[in-house]
PDB file of C-alpha atoms in Angstrom:
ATOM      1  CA  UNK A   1     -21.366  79.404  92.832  1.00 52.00           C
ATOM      2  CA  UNK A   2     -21.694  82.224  90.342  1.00 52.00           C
ATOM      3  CA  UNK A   3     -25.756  82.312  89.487  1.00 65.00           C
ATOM      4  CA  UNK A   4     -26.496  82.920  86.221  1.00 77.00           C
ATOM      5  CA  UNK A   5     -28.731  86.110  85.928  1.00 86.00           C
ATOM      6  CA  UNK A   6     -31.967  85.736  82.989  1.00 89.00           C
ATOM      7  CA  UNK A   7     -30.966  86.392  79.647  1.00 91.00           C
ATOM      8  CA  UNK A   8     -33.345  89.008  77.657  1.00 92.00           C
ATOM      9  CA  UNK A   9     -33.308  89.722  74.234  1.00 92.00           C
ATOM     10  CA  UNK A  10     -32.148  93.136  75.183  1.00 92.00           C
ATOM     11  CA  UNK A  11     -29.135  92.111  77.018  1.00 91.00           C
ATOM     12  CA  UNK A  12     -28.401  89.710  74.117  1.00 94.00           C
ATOM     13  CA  UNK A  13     -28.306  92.487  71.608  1.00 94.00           C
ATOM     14  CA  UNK A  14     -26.121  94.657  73.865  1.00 93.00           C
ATOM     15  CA  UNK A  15     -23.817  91.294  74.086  1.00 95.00           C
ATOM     16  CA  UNK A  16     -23.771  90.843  70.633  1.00 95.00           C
ATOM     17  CA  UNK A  17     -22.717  94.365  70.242  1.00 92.00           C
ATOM     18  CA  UNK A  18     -19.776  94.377  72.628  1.00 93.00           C
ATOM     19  CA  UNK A  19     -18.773  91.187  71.324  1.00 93.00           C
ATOM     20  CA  UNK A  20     -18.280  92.157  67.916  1.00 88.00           C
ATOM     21  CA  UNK A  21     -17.128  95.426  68.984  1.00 84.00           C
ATOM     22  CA  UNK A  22     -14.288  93.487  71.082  1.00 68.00           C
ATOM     23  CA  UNK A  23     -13.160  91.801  68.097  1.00 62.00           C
ATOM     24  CA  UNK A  24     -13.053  94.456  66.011  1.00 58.00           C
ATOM     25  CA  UNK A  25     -16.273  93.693  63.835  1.00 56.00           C
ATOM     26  CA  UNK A  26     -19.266  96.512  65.838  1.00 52.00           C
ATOM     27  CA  UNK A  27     -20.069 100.015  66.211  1.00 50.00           C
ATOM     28  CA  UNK A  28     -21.403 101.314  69.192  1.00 53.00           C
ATOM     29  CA  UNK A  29     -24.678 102.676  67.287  1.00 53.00           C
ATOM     30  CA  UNK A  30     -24.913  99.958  65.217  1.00 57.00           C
ATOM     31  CA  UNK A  31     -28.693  98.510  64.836  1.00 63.00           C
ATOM     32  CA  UNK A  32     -28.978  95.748  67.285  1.00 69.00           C
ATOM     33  CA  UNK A  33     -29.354  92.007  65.617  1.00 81.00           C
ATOM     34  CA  UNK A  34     -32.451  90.243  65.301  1.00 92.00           C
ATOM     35  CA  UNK A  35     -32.092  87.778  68.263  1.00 95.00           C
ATOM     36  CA  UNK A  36     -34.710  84.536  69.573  1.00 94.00           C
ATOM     37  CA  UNK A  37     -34.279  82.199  72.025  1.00 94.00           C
ATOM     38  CA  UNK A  38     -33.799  78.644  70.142  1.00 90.00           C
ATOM     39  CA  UNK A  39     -35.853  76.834  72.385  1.00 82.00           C
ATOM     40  CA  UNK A  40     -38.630  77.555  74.873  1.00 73.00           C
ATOM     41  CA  UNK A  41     -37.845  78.439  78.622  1.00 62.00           C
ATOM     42  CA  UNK A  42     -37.405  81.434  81.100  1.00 51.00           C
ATOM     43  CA  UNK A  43     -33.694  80.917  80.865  1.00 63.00           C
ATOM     44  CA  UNK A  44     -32.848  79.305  77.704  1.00 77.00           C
ATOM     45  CA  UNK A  45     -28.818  79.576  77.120  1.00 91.00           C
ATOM     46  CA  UNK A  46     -29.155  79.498  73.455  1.00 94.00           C
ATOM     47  CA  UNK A  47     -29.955  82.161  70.912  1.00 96.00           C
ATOM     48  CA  UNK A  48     -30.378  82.448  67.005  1.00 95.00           C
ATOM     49  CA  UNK A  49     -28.928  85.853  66.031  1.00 96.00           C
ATOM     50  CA  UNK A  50     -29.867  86.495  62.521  1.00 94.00           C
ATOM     51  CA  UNK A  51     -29.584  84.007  59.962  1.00 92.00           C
ATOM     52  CA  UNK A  52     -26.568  83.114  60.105  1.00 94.00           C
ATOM     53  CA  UNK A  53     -24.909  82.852  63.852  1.00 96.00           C
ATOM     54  CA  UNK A  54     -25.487  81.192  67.217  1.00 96.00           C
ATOM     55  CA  UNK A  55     -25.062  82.473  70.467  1.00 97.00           C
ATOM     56  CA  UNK A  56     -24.324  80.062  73.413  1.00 97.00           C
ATOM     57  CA  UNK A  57     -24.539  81.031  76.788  1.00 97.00           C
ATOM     58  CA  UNK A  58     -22.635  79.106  79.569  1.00 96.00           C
ATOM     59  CA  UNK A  59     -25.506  78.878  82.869  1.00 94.00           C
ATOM     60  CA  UNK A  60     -22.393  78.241  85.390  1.00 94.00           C
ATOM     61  CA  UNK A  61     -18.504  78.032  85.696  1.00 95.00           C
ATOM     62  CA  UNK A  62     -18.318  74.223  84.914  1.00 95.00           C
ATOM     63  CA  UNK A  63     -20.288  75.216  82.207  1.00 95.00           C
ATOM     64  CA  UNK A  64     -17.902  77.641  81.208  1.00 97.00           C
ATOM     65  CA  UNK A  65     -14.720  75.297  81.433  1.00 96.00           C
ATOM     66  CA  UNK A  66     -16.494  72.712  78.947  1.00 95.00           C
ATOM     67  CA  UNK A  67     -17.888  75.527  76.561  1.00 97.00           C
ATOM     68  CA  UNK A  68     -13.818  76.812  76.238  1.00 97.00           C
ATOM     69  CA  UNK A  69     -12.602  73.250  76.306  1.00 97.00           C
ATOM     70  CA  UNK A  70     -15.407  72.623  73.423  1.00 96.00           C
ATOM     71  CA  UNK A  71     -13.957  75.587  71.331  1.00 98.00           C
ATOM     72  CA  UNK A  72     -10.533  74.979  72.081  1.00 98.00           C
ATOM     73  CA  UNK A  73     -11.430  70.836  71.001  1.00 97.00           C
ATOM     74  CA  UNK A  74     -13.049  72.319  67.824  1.00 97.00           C
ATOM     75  CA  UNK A  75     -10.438  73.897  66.066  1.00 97.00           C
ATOM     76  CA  UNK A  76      -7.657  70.710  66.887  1.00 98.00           C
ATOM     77  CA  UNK A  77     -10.312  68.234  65.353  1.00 97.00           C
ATOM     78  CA  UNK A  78     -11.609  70.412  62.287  1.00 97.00           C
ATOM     79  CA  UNK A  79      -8.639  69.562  59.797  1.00 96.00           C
ATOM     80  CA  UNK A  80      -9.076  65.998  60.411  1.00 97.00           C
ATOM     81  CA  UNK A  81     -12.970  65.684  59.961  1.00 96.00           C
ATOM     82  CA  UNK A  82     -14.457  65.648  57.054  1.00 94.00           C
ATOM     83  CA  UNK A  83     -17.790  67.627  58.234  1.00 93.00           C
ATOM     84  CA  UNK A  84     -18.398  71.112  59.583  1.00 92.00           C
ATOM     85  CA  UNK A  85     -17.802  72.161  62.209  1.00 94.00           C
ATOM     86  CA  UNK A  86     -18.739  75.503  64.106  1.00 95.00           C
ATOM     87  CA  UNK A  87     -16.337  78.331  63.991  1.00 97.00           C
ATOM     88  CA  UNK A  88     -16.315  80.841  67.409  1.00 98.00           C
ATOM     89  CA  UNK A  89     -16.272  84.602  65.658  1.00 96.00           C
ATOM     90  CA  UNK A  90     -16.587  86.138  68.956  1.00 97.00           C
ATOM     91  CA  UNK A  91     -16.186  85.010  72.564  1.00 97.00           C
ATOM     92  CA  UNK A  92     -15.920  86.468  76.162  1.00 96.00           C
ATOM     93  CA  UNK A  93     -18.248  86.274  79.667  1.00 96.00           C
ATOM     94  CA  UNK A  94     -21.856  87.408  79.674  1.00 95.00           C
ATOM     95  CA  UNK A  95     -21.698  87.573  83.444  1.00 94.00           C
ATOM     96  CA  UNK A  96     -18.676  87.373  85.978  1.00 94.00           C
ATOM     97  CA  UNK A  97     -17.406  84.102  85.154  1.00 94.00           C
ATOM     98  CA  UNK A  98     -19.912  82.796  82.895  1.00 96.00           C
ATOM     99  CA  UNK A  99     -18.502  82.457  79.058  1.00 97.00           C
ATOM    100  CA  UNK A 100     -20.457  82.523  75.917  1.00 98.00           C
ATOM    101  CA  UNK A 101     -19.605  82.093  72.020  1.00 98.00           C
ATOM    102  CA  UNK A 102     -20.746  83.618  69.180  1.00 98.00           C
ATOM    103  CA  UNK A 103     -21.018  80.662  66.626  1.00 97.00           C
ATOM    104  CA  UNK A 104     -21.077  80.193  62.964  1.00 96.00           C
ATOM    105  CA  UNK A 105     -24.791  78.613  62.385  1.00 95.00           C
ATOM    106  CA  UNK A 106     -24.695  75.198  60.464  1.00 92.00           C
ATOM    107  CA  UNK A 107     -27.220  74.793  57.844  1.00 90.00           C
ATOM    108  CA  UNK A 108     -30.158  72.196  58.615  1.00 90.00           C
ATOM    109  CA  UNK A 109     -31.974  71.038  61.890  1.00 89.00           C
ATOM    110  CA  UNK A 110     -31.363  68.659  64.945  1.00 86.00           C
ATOM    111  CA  UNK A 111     -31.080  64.767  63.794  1.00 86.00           C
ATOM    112  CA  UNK A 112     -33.999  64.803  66.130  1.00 84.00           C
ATOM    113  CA  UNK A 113     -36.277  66.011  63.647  1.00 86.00           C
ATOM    114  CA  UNK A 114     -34.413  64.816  60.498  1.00 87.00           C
ATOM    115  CA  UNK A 115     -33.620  61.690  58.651  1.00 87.00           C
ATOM    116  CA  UNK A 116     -29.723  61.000  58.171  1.00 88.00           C
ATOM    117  CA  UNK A 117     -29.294  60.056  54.701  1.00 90.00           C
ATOM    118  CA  UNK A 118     -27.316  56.926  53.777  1.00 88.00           C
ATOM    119  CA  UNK A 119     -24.105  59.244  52.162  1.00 92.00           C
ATOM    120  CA  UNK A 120     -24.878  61.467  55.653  1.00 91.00           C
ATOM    121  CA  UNK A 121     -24.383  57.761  57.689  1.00 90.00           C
ATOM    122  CA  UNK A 122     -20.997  57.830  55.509  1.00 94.00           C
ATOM    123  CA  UNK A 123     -20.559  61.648  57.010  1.00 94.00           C
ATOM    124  CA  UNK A 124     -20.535  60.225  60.484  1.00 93.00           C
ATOM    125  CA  UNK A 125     -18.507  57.263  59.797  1.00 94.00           C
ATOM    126  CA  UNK A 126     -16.104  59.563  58.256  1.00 95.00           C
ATOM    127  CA  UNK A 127     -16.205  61.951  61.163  1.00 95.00           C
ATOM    128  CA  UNK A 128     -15.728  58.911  63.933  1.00 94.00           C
ATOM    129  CA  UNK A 129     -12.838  58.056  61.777  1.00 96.00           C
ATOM    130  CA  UNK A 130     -11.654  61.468  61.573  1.00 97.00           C
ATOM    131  CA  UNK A 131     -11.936  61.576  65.490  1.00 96.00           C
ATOM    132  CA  UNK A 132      -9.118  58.638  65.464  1.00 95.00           C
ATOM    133  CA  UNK A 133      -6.424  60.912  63.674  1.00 96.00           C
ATOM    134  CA  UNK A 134      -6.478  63.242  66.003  1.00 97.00           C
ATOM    135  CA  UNK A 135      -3.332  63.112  68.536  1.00 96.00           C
ATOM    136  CA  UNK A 136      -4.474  61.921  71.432  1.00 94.00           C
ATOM    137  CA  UNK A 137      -1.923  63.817  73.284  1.00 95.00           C
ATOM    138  CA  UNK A 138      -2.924  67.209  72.034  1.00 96.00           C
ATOM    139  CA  UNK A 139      -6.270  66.434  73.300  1.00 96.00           C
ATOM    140  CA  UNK A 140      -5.377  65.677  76.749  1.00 96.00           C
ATOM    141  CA  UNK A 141      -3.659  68.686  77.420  1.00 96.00           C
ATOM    142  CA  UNK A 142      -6.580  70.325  76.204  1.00 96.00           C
ATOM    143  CA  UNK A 143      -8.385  68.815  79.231  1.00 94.00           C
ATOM    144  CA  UNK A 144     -10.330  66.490  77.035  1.00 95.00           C
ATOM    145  CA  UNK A 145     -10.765  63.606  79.978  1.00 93.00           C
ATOM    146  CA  UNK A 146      -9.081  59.968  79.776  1.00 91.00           C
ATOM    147  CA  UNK A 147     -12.389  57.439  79.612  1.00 88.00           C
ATOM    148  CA  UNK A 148     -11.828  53.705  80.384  1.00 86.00           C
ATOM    149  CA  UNK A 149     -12.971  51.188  77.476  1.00 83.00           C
ATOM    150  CA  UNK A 150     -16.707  50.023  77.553  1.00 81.00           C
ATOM    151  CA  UNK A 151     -17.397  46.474  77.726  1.00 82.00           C
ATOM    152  CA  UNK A 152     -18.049  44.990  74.172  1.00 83.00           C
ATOM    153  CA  UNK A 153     -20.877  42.799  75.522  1.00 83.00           C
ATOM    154  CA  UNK A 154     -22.305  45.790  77.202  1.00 84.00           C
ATOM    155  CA  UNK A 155     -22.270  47.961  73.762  1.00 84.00           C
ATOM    156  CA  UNK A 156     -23.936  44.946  72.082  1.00 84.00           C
ATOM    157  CA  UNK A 157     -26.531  44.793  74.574  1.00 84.00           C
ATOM    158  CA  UNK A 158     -27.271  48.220  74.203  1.00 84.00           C
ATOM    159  CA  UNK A 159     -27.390  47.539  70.426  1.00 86.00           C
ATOM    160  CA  UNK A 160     -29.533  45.098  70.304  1.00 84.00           C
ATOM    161  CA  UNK A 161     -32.459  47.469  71.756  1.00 84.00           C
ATOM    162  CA  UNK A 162     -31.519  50.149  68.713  1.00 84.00           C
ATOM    163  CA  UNK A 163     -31.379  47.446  66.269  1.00 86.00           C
ATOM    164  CA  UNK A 164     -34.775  46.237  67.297  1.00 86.00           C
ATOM    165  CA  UNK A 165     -35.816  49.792  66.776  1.00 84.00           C
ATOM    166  CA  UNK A 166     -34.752  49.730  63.572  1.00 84.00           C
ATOM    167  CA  UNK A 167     -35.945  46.537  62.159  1.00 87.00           C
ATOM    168  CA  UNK A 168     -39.332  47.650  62.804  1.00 86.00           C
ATOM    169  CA  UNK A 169     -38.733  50.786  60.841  1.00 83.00           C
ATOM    170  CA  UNK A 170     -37.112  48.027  58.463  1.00 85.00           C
ATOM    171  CA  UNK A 171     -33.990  49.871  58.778  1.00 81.00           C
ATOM    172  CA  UNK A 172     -31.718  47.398  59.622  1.00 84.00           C
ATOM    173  CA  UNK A 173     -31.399  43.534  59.560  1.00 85.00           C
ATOM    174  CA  UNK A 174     -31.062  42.356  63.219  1.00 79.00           C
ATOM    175  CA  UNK A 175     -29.273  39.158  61.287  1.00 82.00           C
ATOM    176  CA  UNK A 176     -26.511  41.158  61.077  1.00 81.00           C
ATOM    177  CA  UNK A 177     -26.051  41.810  64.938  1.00 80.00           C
ATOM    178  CA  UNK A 178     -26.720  38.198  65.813  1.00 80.00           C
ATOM    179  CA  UNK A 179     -23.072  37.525  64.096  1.00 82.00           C
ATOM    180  CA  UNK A 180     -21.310  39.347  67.066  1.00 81.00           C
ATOM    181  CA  UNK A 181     -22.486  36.518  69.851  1.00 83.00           C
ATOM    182  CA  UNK A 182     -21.946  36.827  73.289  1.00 82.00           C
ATOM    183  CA  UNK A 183     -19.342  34.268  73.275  1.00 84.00           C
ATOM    184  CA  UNK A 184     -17.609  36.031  70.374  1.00 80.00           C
ATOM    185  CA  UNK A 185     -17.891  39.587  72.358  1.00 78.00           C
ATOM    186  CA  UNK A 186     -16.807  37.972  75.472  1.00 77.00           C
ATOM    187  CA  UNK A 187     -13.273  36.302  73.509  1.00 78.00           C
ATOM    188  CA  UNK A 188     -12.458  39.672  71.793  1.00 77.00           C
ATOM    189  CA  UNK A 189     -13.288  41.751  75.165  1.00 73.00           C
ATOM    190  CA  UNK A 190     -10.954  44.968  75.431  1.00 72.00           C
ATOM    191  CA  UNK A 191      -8.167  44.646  72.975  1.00 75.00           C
ATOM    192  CA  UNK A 192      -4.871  46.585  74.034  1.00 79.00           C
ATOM    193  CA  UNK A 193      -4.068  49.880  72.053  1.00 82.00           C
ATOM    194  CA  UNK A 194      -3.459  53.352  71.971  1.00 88.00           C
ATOM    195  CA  UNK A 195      -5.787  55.707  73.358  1.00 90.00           C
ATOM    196  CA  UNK A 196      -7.601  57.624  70.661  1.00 92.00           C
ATOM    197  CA  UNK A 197     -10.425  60.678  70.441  1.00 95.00           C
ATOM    198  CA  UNK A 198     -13.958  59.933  70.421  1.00 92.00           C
ATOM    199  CA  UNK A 199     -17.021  61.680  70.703  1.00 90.00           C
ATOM    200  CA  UNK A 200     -19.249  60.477  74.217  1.00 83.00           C
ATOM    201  CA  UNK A 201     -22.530  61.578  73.224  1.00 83.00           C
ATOM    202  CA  UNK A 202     -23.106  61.621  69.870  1.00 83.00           C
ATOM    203  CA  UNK A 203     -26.928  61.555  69.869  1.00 84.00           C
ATOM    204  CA  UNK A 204     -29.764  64.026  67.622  1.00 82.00           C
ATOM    205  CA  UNK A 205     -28.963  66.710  69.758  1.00 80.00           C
ATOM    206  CA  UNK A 206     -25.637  66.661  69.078  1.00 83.00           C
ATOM    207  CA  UNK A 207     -25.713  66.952  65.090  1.00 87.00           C
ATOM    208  CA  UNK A 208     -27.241  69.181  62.272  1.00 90.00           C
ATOM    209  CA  UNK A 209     -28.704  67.420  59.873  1.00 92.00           C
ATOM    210  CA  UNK A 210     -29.158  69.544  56.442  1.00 90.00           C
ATOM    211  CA  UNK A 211     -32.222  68.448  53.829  1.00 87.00           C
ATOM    212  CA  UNK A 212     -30.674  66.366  51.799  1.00 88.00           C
ATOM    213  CA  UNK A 213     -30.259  64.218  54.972  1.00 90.00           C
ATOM    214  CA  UNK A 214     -26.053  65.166  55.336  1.00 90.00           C
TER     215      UNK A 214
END
């Protein structure tokens, strides 16, 4: 197993250089970037690099094979979506083995720290939706993994915690969840279909979230 050597802002800066030198876009004298870890931590993975990009640094080779599967996911889904999505302007290894991206930053902050608007709620909807068009088959051979269905009673279990959570932030009307029954989710279980794109972990982490909640 390859291990990942500490990332300094030094070595950033020299990676930013040959990366944009590699794609045609450096000099080899050119200033270095202002760089800064994102988050906290002796080896944090992820740096700002001025104002406007995002580098992401894989810590192992499975890490690597998801980051390349993630870009190469990326640019099938983006004509179907109707949010942004991150565009790679530079990409190779930072060690032997170990690949990184140089990302497009999105405007905003983690849904972690900021409220999703109602017309952002529409965003996602529009993006799950979005998700749907996309051939299935495209994203297999991507390497994009086949997932069996989840269990509509377990999803409504699950939602009746977040709904709770909700209604005390009067959110959301928990009448509105106590239409789907058990007995109801149990008689429309797993309905037979195609198989179609989704996204597995769509939590605050996962999404920018700009000020006027979108």
């Amino acid at each position: 197993m390859t291990q990942a050597p500490t990332p300094t802002a030094d070595t950033v800066r020299r990676l930013i250089r040959t990366l944009l030198k590699d794609d045609g876009g450096g000099a080899d004298h050119a200033p270095g970037p202002d760089v800064r870890p994102v988050a906290d931590g002796a080896r944090t993975g992820t740096w700002w690099v001025g104002d406007r990009h995002v580098l992401r640094l894989a810590p192992d080779r499975e890490a690597s094979l998801r980051q390349r599967r993630e870009l190469r996911v990326r640019d099938l889904v983006r004509p179907h979506v109707p949010v942004s999505v991150p565009v790679s302007v530079a990409r190779g290894e930072w060690a032997p083995g170990l690949s990184c991206t140089l990302d497009t930053r999105m405007p905003g902050g983690s849904a972690e720290d900021h409220r999703v608007s109602a017309v952002g709620e529409t965003d996602l909807a529009g993006l799950l939706t979005g998700l749907r068009a996309v051939p299935a088959r495209q994203a297999e051979t991507l390497g994009v993994p086949r997932a069996a269905p989840r269990s509509l009673e377990a999803l409504r279990g699950a939602a009746r915690a977040a709904a709770e959570h909700l209604a005390a932030a009067d959110e959301f009307d928990p009448v509105r969840l106590g239409q789907l029954t058990q007995p109801a989710a149990v008689q429309l279980g797993i309905q037979p279909g195609p198989a179609v794109l989704t996204h597995h972990s769509l939590t605050g982490n996962h999404l920018v979230v700009s000020q006027d909640g979108r």
